[in-house]
Amino acid sequence: MSQIFMTYGTMITPIGNSAEENFIAMMEEKSGVQFVENSGFNQENWPLGKILSLPVENRYNELLKRACANLIKAHGSNLFSDEKTLVIVSSTKADINALPKDTFASTRRILEEELHLKNKIVVISNACISGVIAINTAADYLNHTDYTKVVVIGIDALSDFIVYGFQSLFALSSEPSKPFDKNRKGICIGEASGVVILSKEKINDAFHVNYLGGSSSNDANHISGPSRTGEGLFRSVKLSMERASVSSEQIDFISAHGTGTSYNDEMESIAFDRLELVDTPLNSLKGYFGHTLGAAGLIEVIASMKMMENNTLLKSVGFEEKGTTHPINVLKENQEKEVTTILKTASGFGGGNASLVLKKCV
Amino acid sequence: MKLTGNCKISKNGVFLDGEFQKQLQPVDENWKKEIYSKLAIDYPKFHKMDALAKMAFLSVEILTTVSNIDKFKDSEIALIFANNSSSQNSDLKYIHSYNVKGSPSPSLFVYTLPNILTGELAIRHKWYGENCFFIEEKFDVEFFLEQVKFYFKKGAKTCLCGWVNSFEDIEECLVFNIENKGTNDTILKEQLLTLYNQ
């Protein structure tokens, strides 16, 4: 198999409208999470990662249109209308307000209209691991078909549907989330869109990484709670490292899932301990953006690429005191460090776990 | 690639490897529960599942009575599922819980993701392999086989695929198992199309 390259598409969050803007804001420790009035089912003011400039109605479709506009501005339109370009979308709920009509119809329509695509759009909806699986699937297409470029779009917007749902599970945090911290209280929900472009050759002069390998594995344990042994995450990371031909010692940094719930973060520490990765620096970006579901894998990969480009590890916002059984190396401060090889992980409802390994291009 | 087993279920009945299963013929509206009872299995979690997961669960139960998927290691079985309605039926029921019934129901909310059904299958059969759930515009044989090919290249020994829909008054489920041996792909495509249209 030949090399696979990956570079930035775009990244839209409450703190920035591009990968670069987001990285600068993160370096300044800005968080996109703030209290949103009457966002709860009983009019609670939950802390959420809300993009304030999006309209009240039609947030998802507007966010997707913005992502398309950014893509055209940054890369021109030929890249997308090329017959050897494929688009993969990662979203959990898409345009949920379209119900009872097809919630994914607007995604296809907007992408076709804005990007003038020649090929069928592949949509992945696999809970919170959708984004990482979508990147892995993009690599499959480049490895085994004639496509030369695959655009992976991760996107989910805030909705009452999602906020009420996590509230009903008692999973929401009453304060901005504190992944891996002793006093973590749960999840903050957020909204974002993150886009990466994978290709068989570098597409421009911008920073690229090599995609080395990825995988998924099911916990085979519970539909809405993580495995107590971290089995699926353990298996997926092990397999991804095998496929990437890298060992634990070669991983410079882990972009963890870290939702901020008691069980999830504990599970991740167990899996990383089993993988001999407890000393490897890691962060969760949920403290900056909240949990953005189908976008999470994408924006976290993009932020990790920025860290590689700048040789700077970003701290895990919200983390103060060790809060897991196994003493994992959660970043308390931004740190300058040569970052060559990184591991990205994700875990989610349905017992899914996914991971991938990236390496800086030399 | 070779089709090594398939099962199609709906309110009209069960087809296992293309053969109508008379002994599993449901008669009333509550057809999924009826088939579950006829199978005489004891798995109380079934009753908590949404329609998508129930249909996938039942068809895989029936399929595994004749196919020996379990001869493979727990990490060698990839689950590749798709539909064109996501979790629409469960989404609407959950919305009803907070719009009409007074409070958002956590037990309905957890089923508002289509990949919960692959999680249910993994739990039932202790399958730890790779999973992916796609939203497609329509049943697309070429797409399924493309994905299957990817997972074989990555090391899966068998791919359990499924097309499962529950929306409006449509309830349909076809699961099929493909192994990485023999048969030409043109024949396989025709077999799958015939099964889908049966």
Coordinates of C-alpha atoms in Angstrom, one line a residue:
Chain A
M1 CA 0.0 0.0 0.0
S2 CA 1.2 3.5 -0.8
Q3 CA 1.4 6.4 1.6
I4 CA -1.8 8.2 2.7
F5 CA -1.6 11.9 3.3
M6 CA -4.0 14.0 5.4
T7 CA -4.3 17.8 5.7
Y8 CA -6.7 20.4 7.1
G9 CA -10.1 21.0 5.4
T10 CA -11.7 23.4 7.9
M11 CA -12.7 23.5 11.5
I12 CA -15.7 25.5 12.8
T13 CA -16.3 25.7 16.6
P14 CA -17.4 28.3 19.1
I15 CA -13.8 29.6 19.3
G16 CA -12.7 29.7 15.7
N17 CA -13.6 29.4 12.0
S18 CA -10.5 27.5 10.8
A19 CA -8.0 25.1 12.1
E20 CA -5.5 27.9 12.6
E21 CA -8.0 30.2 14.4
N22 CA -9.0 27.4 16.7
F23 CA -5.4 26.5 17.5
I24 CA -4.5 30.1 18.4
A25 CA -7.6 30.3 20.7
M26 CA -6.7 27.0 22.3
M27 CA -3.1 28.2 22.9
E28 CA -4.7 31.2 24.7
E29 CA -6.8 28.7 26.8
K30 CA -10.1 29.9 25.4
S31 CA -13.0 27.6 26.0
G32 CA -16.0 27.4 23.8
V33 CA -18.2 26.2 26.6
Q34 CA -20.5 28.6 28.3
F35 CA -23.8 28.5 30.2
V36 CA -26.8 28.6 27.9
E37 CA -30.0 29.9 29.4
N38 CA -33.0 27.7 29.4
S39 CA -31.2 24.9 27.5
G40 CA -32.4 22.2 29.8
F41 CA -35.7 20.3 29.8
N42 CA -36.7 22.1 33.0
Q43 CA -35.2 25.4 31.9
E44 CA -31.8 24.7 33.5
N45 CA -28.8 26.7 32.2
W46 CA -26.4 24.0 31.1
P47 CA -22.9 24.8 30.0
L48 CA -22.7 23.9 26.3
G49 CA -20.3 24.4 23.4
K50 CA -22.6 26.6 21.4
I51 CA -21.7 28.5 18.3
L52 CA -23.4 31.8 19.0
S53 CA -23.4 33.1 15.5
L54 CA -25.6 30.2 14.2
P55 CA -29.3 31.0 13.8
V56 CA -31.8 29.5 16.3
E57 CA -33.5 27.5 13.5
N58 CA -31.8 25.4 11.0
R59 CA -28.4 25.3 12.9
Y60 CA -27.2 22.1 11.3
N61 CA -27.8 23.1 7.7
E62 CA -26.3 26.5 8.3
L63 CA -23.2 25.0 9.9
L64 CA -22.8 22.6 7.0
K65 CA -23.1 25.5 4.5
R66 CA -20.4 27.4 6.3
A67 CA -18.2 24.4 6.2
C68 CA -18.7 24.1 2.5
A69 CA -18.0 27.8 2.0
N70 CA -14.7 27.5 4.0
L71 CA -13.7 24.5 2.0
I72 CA -14.2 26.2 -1.4
K73 CA -12.4 29.3 -0.1
A74 CA -9.4 27.3 1.1
H75 CA -9.1 24.7 -1.6
G76 CA -11.0 26.0 -4.7
S77 CA -13.9 24.0 -6.2
N78 CA -12.0 21.7 -8.5
L79 CA -10.9 19.4 -5.7
F80 CA -14.5 18.6 -4.8
S81 CA -15.9 18.3 -8.3
D82 CA -13.1 16.0 -9.3
E83 CA -14.5 12.5 -10.3
K84 CA -11.7 10.9 -8.2
T85 CA -12.8 12.7 -5.1
L86 CA -15.1 11.0 -2.6
V87 CA -16.9 12.7 0.3
I88 CA -17.6 10.8 3.6
V89 CA -19.9 12.4 6.2
S90 CA -19.8 11.6 9.9
S91 CA -22.9 12.7 11.9
T92 CA -25.0 11.2 14.6
K93 CA -28.2 13.1 14.2
A94 CA -27.7 15.4 11.1
D95 CA -30.8 17.6 10.6
I96 CA -32.8 16.1 13.4
N97 CA -35.4 18.8 13.2
A98 CA -36.4 17.5 9.7
L99 CA -38.3 14.6 11.3
P100 CA -40.5 12.9 10.4
K101 CA -38.8 13.5 7.1
D102 CA -35.3 12.0 6.3
T103 CA -32.8 13.7 8.6
F104 CA -29.9 13.0 6.3
A105 CA -31.6 14.4 3.1
S106 CA -30.4 17.9 3.6
T107 CA -26.8 16.8 4.1
R108 CA -26.7 15.2 0.7
R109 CA -28.6 18.1 -1.0
I110 CA -26.3 20.8 0.5
L111 CA -23.1 19.0 -0.2
E112 CA -24.2 18.3 -3.8
E113 CA -25.3 21.9 -4.3
E114 CA -22.3 23.6 -2.7
L115 CA -19.5 21.3 -3.7
H116 CA -20.8 20.0 -7.1
L117 CA -19.8 16.4 -6.2
K118 CA -19.5 13.8 -8.9
N119 CA -19.8 10.8 -6.7
K120 CA -22.2 9.3 -4.2
I121 CA -21.8 10.6 -0.6
V122 CA -21.0 8.0 2.0
V123 CA -22.6 8.7 5.4
I124 CA -21.5 7.1 8.6
S125 CA -23.6 7.3 11.7
N126 CA -22.0 5.2 14.4
A127 CA -22.4 7.3 17.6
C128 CA -19.4 9.1 19.0
I129 CA -16.8 7.0 17.2
S130 CA -18.3 8.0 13.7
G131 CA -15.5 10.5 13.0
V132 CA -12.6 8.2 13.6
I133 CA -14.3 5.4 11.7
A134 CA -15.0 7.8 8.8
I135 CA -11.2 8.6 8.6
N136 CA -10.4 4.9 8.7
T137 CA -13.0 4.3 5.9
A138 CA -11.4 7.1 3.9
A139 CA -8.1 5.3 4.1
D140 CA -9.8 2.1 2.9
Y141 CA -11.0 3.9 -0.2
L142 CA -7.6 5.3 -0.9
N143 CA -5.9 1.9 -0.4
H144 CA -8.3 -0.2 -2.4
T145 CA -10.1 1.9 -5.0
D146 CA -9.3 4.5 -7.7
Y147 CA -10.2 7.5 -5.6
T148 CA -7.3 9.8 -5.1
K149 CA -8.8 12.2 -2.6
V150 CA -11.3 11.6 0.2
V151 CA -12.9 14.5 2.1
V152 CA -14.2 13.6 5.5
I153 CA -16.7 15.9 7.0
G154 CA -17.7 15.6 10.7
I155 CA -20.7 17.6 11.9
D156 CA -23.3 17.8 14.5
A157 CA -25.3 20.7 15.8
L158 CA -26.9 21.4 19.2
S159 CA -30.5 20.4 19.6
D160 CA -33.0 20.0 22.4
F161 CA -33.2 16.4 21.3
I162 CA -29.5 15.7 22.3
V163 CA -29.4 18.0 25.4
Y164 CA -32.6 16.6 26.9
G165 CA -31.4 13.1 26.1
F166 CA -28.1 13.4 28.0
Q167 CA -29.9 15.2 30.7
S168 CA -32.3 12.3 31.1
L169 CA -29.3 10.0 31.5
F170 CA -28.0 12.2 34.3
A171 CA -24.8 12.5 32.2
L172 CA -24.7 16.3 31.8
S173 CA -22.2 18.3 33.9
S174 CA -23.5 21.3 35.8
E175 CA -20.2 23.1 35.1
P176 CA -17.8 23.1 32.2
S177 CA -16.6 19.5 31.9
K178 CA -13.3 18.3 33.5
P179 CA -12.2 15.2 31.7
F180 CA -10.1 12.8 33.8
D181 CA -10.3 15.1 36.8
K182 CA -11.1 13.8 40.3
N183 CA -14.1 16.2 40.5
R184 CA -15.5 15.6 37.0
K185 CA -19.2 15.7 36.8
G186 CA -20.1 14.6 33.3
I187 CA -20.5 15.7 29.7
C188 CA -21.0 19.2 28.2
I189 CA -22.6 18.9 24.8
G190 CA -21.2 21.0 21.9
E191 CA -21.5 21.6 18.2
A192 CA -18.9 21.8 15.5
S193 CA -17.8 20.8 12.1
G194 CA -14.4 19.5 11.3
V195 CA -13.1 18.5 7.8
V196 CA -9.9 16.7 6.8
I197 CA -8.8 15.8 3.3
L198 CA -7.0 12.5 2.8
S199 CA -5.1 11.8 -0.4
K200 CA -2.6 9.6 -2.3
E201 CA -0.3 12.6 -2.8
K202 CA 0.0 16.0 -1.0
I203 CA -2.7 18.3 -2.2
N204 CA -0.9 21.6 -1.4
D205 CA 2.0 23.1 0.5
A206 CA 0.2 23.1 3.8
F207 CA 1.1 20.8 6.7
H208 CA 0.3 17.1 6.0
V209 CA 0.5 14.0 8.2
N210 CA 0.7 10.4 7.1
Y211 CA -2.2 8.2 8.1
L212 CA -0.5 4.9 9.3
G213 CA -3.5 2.8 10.4
G214 CA -6.7 2.5 12.3
S215 CA -9.4 0.1 13.5
S216 CA -12.5 -0.3 15.5
S217 CA -13.6 -2.9 18.1
N218 CA -16.8 -3.4 20.0
D219 CA -16.9 -3.9 23.8
A220 CA -19.6 -6.6 23.5
N221 CA -20.6 -5.5 27.0
H222 CA -23.2 -2.7 27.2
I223 CA -25.1 -0.4 24.8
S224 CA -24.8 2.8 26.9
G225 CA -22.0 2.1 29.4
P226 CA -18.3 1.5 28.8
S227 CA -16.6 -1.9 29.5
R228 CA -15.1 -2.1 33.0
T229 CA -11.9 -3.6 31.5
G230 CA -11.7 -1.2 28.6
E231 CA -11.7 -4.3 26.3
G232 CA -12.9 -2.8 23.1
L233 CA -10.6 0.3 23.4
F234 CA -7.7 -2.0 24.3
R235 CA -8.3 -4.2 21.3
S236 CA -8.8 -1.3 18.9
V237 CA -5.6 0.5 19.9
K238 CA -3.6 -2.7 19.8
L239 CA -4.9 -3.5 16.3
S240 CA -4.3 0.1 15.1
M241 CA -0.7 0.1 16.3
E242 CA -0.2 -3.3 14.6
R243 CA -1.6 -1.9 11.3
A244 CA 0.5 1.2 11.7
S245 CA 3.6 -0.8 12.6
V246 CA 4.3 1.3 15.7
S247 CA 4.9 0.3 19.3
S248 CA 3.6 1.9 22.5
E249 CA 7.0 3.6 23.0
Q250 CA 6.8 5.3 19.6
I251 CA 3.6 7.1 20.5
D252 CA 4.4 10.7 21.5
F253 CA 0.9 11.8 22.4
I254 CA -2.6 10.5 22.8
S255 CA -5.7 12.5 21.8
A256 CA -8.1 10.7 24.1
H257 CA -11.9 10.6 24.1
G258 CA -12.3 11.9 27.7
T259 CA -15.9 12.8 27.9
G260 CA -15.8 13.8 31.6
T261 CA -18.1 11.1 32.9
S262 CA -16.9 9.0 35.7
Y263 CA -17.2 5.7 33.9
N264 CA -15.8 6.6 30.5
D265 CA -12.7 8.3 31.8
E266 CA -12.0 5.5 34.2
M267 CA -12.4 3.0 31.4
E268 CA -9.9 4.8 29.3
S269 CA -7.3 4.8 32.1
I270 CA -7.7 1.0 32.4
A271 CA -7.3 0.5 28.7
F272 CA -4.2 2.8 28.5
D273 CA -2.7 1.0 31.5
R274 CA -3.2 -2.4 29.7
L275 CA -1.6 -0.9 26.6
E276 CA 1.5 0.4 28.6
L277 CA 0.6 3.9 27.6
V278 CA 0.1 5.5 31.0
D279 CA 3.2 7.6 30.7
T280 CA 2.4 9.0 27.3
P281 CA 1.1 12.6 27.5
L282 CA -2.6 12.8 26.7
N283 CA -5.4 15.3 26.6
S284 CA -9.1 15.5 26.1
L285 CA -10.4 18.4 24.1
K286 CA -13.9 18.2 25.5
G287 CA -12.9 20.9 27.9
Y288 CA -12.5 23.4 25.0
F289 CA -15.5 22.3 22.8
G290 CA -17.7 20.0 24.8
H291 CA -18.6 16.7 23.2
T292 CA -19.5 17.4 19.6
L293 CA -20.5 13.8 18.8
G294 CA -20.1 13.1 15.1
A295 CA -17.7 16.1 14.8
A296 CA -15.6 15.1 17.8
G297 CA -13.2 12.7 16.1
L298 CA -12.6 15.2 13.3
I299 CA -11.9 18.3 15.3
E300 CA -9.7 16.4 17.7
V301 CA -7.7 15.0 14.9
I302 CA -7.3 18.5 13.4
A303 CA -6.2 19.9 16.7
S304 CA -3.7 17.1 17.1
M305 CA -2.3 17.9 13.6
K306 CA -1.9 21.5 14.7
M307 CA 0.0 20.3 17.8
M308 CA 2.3 18.2 15.5
E309 CA 2.8 21.1 13.2
N310 CA 3.7 23.4 16.0
N311 CA 5.5 20.9 18.2
T312 CA 3.3 22.0 21.1
L313 CA 1.0 19.8 23.2
L314 CA -2.1 21.5 24.4
K315 CA -3.2 21.0 28.0
S316 CA -6.4 19.2 28.9
V317 CA -8.6 22.1 29.9
G318 CA -10.5 21.3 33.2
F319 CA -8.0 18.8 34.5
E320 CA -6.5 19.6 37.9
E321 CA -6.2 16.5 40.0
K322 CA -5.7 12.8 39.1
G323 CA -9.1 11.2 39.1
T324 CA -8.7 7.7 37.6
T325 CA -7.5 4.5 39.2
H326 CA -4.5 4.3 36.8
P327 CA -2.2 7.3 36.9
I328 CA -2.4 8.4 33.2
N329 CA -0.3 11.4 32.1
V330 CA -2.9 14.1 31.5
L331 CA -1.4 17.4 30.3
K332 CA -1.8 20.2 32.9
E333 CA 0.1 22.8 31.0
N334 CA 0.8 23.4 27.3
Q335 CA 4.1 21.8 26.5
E336 CA 6.7 22.3 23.8
K337 CA 7.7 18.9 22.5
E338 CA 8.7 17.3 19.3
V339 CA 5.6 15.4 18.3
T340 CA 6.1 12.8 15.6
T341 CA 3.6 10.1 16.1
I342 CA 0.1 10.4 17.7
L343 CA -2.7 8.1 18.7
K344 CA -6.4 9.2 18.5
T345 CA -9.0 7.2 20.3
A346 CA -12.8 7.4 20.6
S347 CA -15.5 5.4 22.4
G348 CA -19.2 5.6 22.3
F349 CA -22.7 4.3 22.7
G350 CA -23.4 0.9 21.2
G351 CA -20.1 -0.3 22.8
G352 CA -18.0 1.1 19.9
N353 CA -14.4 2.0 20.1
A354 CA -12.1 3.3 17.4
S355 CA -8.6 4.5 17.0
L356 CA -6.0 5.6 14.5
V357 CA -2.3 6.5 14.3
L358 CA -0.8 9.5 12.5
K359 CA 2.8 10.4 11.8
K360 CA 4.3 13.7 10.8
C361 CA 5.5 13.8 7.2
V362 CA 9.2 14.2 6.8
Chain B
M1 CA -16.4 -13.7 -2.0
K2 CA -19.2 -16.2 -1.1
L3 CA -22.6 -15.8 0.4
T4 CA -22.6 -18.4 3.3
G5 CA -26.0 -17.6 4.9
N6 CA -28.8 -15.1 5.0
C7 CA -32.0 -14.4 6.8
K8 CA -34.8 -12.0 5.9
I9 CA -37.6 -11.2 8.3
S10 CA -40.7 -9.0 8.2
K11 CA -44.3 -9.2 9.4
N12 CA -44.9 -11.5 6.5
G13 CA -42.6 -14.1 7.9
V14 CA -39.1 -15.5 7.9
F15 CA -36.9 -16.6 5.0
L16 CA -33.8 -18.5 6.0
D17 CA -31.3 -19.0 3.1
G18 CA -34.2 -18.1 0.8
E19 CA -36.5 -20.8 2.3
F20 CA -39.8 -19.7 3.9
Q21 CA -39.9 -20.9 7.5
K22 CA -43.5 -22.0 8.0
Q23 CA -43.0 -22.8 11.7
L24 CA -42.0 -19.2 12.4
Q25 CA -44.9 -17.6 10.6
P26 CA -46.3 -14.8 12.8
V27 CA -50.0 -14.1 12.8
D28 CA -50.6 -10.9 14.8
E29 CA -49.4 -7.3 14.8
N30 CA -46.8 -8.0 17.5
W31 CA -44.9 -10.1 15.1
K32 CA -41.4 -9.6 16.4
K33 CA -42.4 -10.8 19.9
E34 CA -44.2 -13.7 18.3
I35 CA -41.1 -14.9 16.5
Y36 CA -39.1 -14.4 19.6
S37 CA -41.5 -16.7 21.5
K38 CA -41.5 -19.3 18.7
L39 CA -37.7 -19.4 18.9
A40 CA -37.9 -20.4 22.6
I41 CA -34.8 -18.4 23.6
D42 CA -34.3 -16.8 26.9
Y43 CA -32.9 -13.3 26.5
P44 CA -34.9 -10.8 28.5
K45 CA -32.9 -7.8 27.0
F46 CA -34.8 -8.5 23.8
H47 CA -37.9 -6.9 25.3
K48 CA -36.1 -3.6 26.0
M49 CA -34.8 -3.3 22.4
D50 CA -36.2 -0.9 19.8
A51 CA -37.7 -2.3 16.5
L52 CA -34.4 -2.1 14.6
A53 CA -32.4 -4.0 17.3
K54 CA -35.2 -6.6 17.7
M55 CA -35.3 -7.3 14.0
A56 CA -31.5 -7.6 13.7
F57 CA -31.4 -9.7 16.8
L58 CA -34.0 -12.1 15.6
S59 CA -32.6 -12.6 12.1
V60 CA -29.1 -13.2 13.5
E61 CA -30.5 -15.7 16.0
I62 CA -32.2 -17.6 13.2
L63 CA -29.2 -17.3 10.9
T64 CA -26.8 -18.7 13.5
T65 CA -29.0 -21.8 14.0
V66 CA -27.7 -23.0 10.6
S67 CA -24.6 -21.0 9.8
N68 CA -21.4 -21.5 11.8
I69 CA -20.3 -18.0 12.2
D70 CA -19.0 -18.9 15.7
K71 CA -16.3 -21.0 14.2
F72 CA -14.4 -17.7 13.7
K73 CA -12.5 -15.9 16.5
D74 CA -14.4 -13.2 18.2
S75 CA -12.3 -10.5 16.5
E76 CA -12.6 -12.0 13.0
I77 CA -16.2 -11.1 12.5
A78 CA -16.9 -7.7 11.1
L79 CA -20.5 -6.2 11.3
I80 CA -21.4 -3.9 8.4
F81 CA -24.9 -2.6 8.7
A82 CA -26.9 0.1 6.8
N83 CA -30.3 1.6 6.3
N84 CA -32.0 4.7 4.9
S85 CA -34.0 5.8 7.9
S86 CA -31.3 5.9 10.6
S87 CA -33.1 5.5 14.0
Q88 CA -36.2 7.4 12.8
N89 CA -38.8 5.3 14.6
S90 CA -37.0 5.6 18.0
D91 CA -36.3 9.2 17.4
L92 CA -40.0 10.0 17.1
K93 CA -40.9 7.9 20.1
Y94 CA -38.3 9.7 22.2
I95 CA -39.4 13.1 21.0
H96 CA -43.0 12.1 22.0
S97 CA -41.7 11.3 25.5
Y98 CA -40.7 14.9 26.2
N99 CA -43.1 16.8 23.9
V100 CA -46.2 14.9 25.0
K101 CA -45.6 12.6 27.9
G102 CA -43.9 15.0 30.2
S103 CA -40.2 14.1 30.4
P104 CA -37.4 12.8 28.1
S105 CA -37.2 9.0 28.4
P106 CA -33.6 7.8 28.9
S107 CA -34.5 4.2 27.8
L108 CA -35.9 5.6 24.5
F109 CA -33.0 8.0 24.1
V110 CA -30.3 5.3 24.1
Y111 CA -31.9 3.7 21.0
T112 CA -31.8 7.0 19.0
L113 CA -28.6 5.8 17.3
P114 CA -28.8 3.2 14.6
N115 CA -25.5 1.5 15.6
I116 CA -27.1 0.4 18.9
L117 CA -28.3 -2.6 17.0
T118 CA -24.7 -3.7 16.2
G119 CA -23.9 -3.2 19.8
E120 CA -26.8 -5.5 20.8
L121 CA -25.5 -8.2 18.4
A122 CA -21.9 -7.9 19.7
I123 CA -23.2 -8.3 23.3
R124 CA -25.4 -11.3 22.5
H125 CA -22.7 -13.2 20.6
K126 CA -19.6 -11.8 22.3
W127 CA -18.3 -10.4 19.0
Y128 CA -15.4 -7.9 19.4
G129 CA -14.6 -7.3 15.8
E130 CA -15.0 -4.1 13.7
N131 CA -18.4 -2.5 13.3
C132 CA -19.7 0.3 11.0
F133 CA -23.2 1.7 10.4
F134 CA -23.9 3.6 7.2
I135 CA -26.9 5.7 6.1
E136 CA -27.6 5.0 2.5
E137 CA -30.3 6.3 0.1
K138 CA -31.3 2.8 -0.9
F139 CA -30.1 -0.8 -0.6
D140 CA -26.9 -0.9 -2.7
V141 CA -25.3 -4.2 -3.2
E142 CA -22.1 -2.7 -4.8
F143 CA -21.6 -0.5 -1.7
F144 CA -21.9 -3.4 0.7
L145 CA -19.5 -5.6 -1.3
E146 CA -17.0 -2.7 -1.5
Q147 CA -17.1 -2.4 2.3
V148 CA -16.8 -6.2 2.7
K149 CA -13.8 -6.2 0.5
F150 CA -12.1 -3.5 2.7
Y151 CA -12.7 -5.5 5.8
F152 CA -11.3 -8.7 4.3
K153 CA -8.2 -6.7 3.2
K154 CA -7.9 -5.6 6.8
G155 CA -8.1 -9.2 8.1
A156 CA -11.7 -10.0 8.9
K157 CA -12.5 -13.6 8.1
T158 CA -16.3 -13.1 7.7
C159 CA -18.6 -10.1 7.3
L160 CA -22.1 -10.2 8.7
C161 CA -24.0 -7.5 6.8
G162 CA -27.4 -6.1 7.3
W163 CA -30.0 -3.8 5.9
V164 CA -32.5 -2.9 8.7
N165 CA -35.2 -0.3 8.5
S166 CA -38.0 0.9 10.8
F167 CA -39.9 4.0 9.7
E168 CA -43.5 4.9 9.1
D169 CA -45.1 1.4 8.6
I170 CA -42.1 -0.1 7.0
E171 CA -40.2 -2.8 9.0
E172 CA -37.7 -4.8 7.0
C173 CA -34.5 -6.7 7.8
L174 CA -32.1 -8.7 5.7
V175 CA -28.9 -10.0 7.2
F176 CA -26.3 -11.9 5.1
N177 CA -23.0 -13.4 5.8
I178 CA -20.1 -13.3 3.4
E179 CA -16.9 -15.2 3.5
N180 CA -13.7 -14.6 1.7
K181 CA -13.6 -17.5 -0.7
G182 CA -14.6 -18.7 -4.1
T183 CA -17.6 -17.5 -6.2
N184 CA -17.5 -14.7 -8.7
D185 CA -18.8 -11.3 -7.5
T186 CA -21.3 -11.0 -10.4
I187 CA -23.1 -14.1 -9.1
L188 CA -22.9 -12.8 -5.6
K189 CA -24.5 -9.5 -6.6
E190 CA -27.3 -11.3 -8.3
Q191 CA -27.9 -13.5 -5.3
L192 CA -28.1 -10.6 -3.0
L193 CA -30.4 -8.6 -5.2
T194 CA -32.7 -11.6 -5.6
L195 CA -32.8 -12.0 -1.8
Y196 CA -33.5 -8.3 -1.2
N197 CA -36.4 -8.3 -3.8
Q198 CA -37.8 -11.6 -2.6

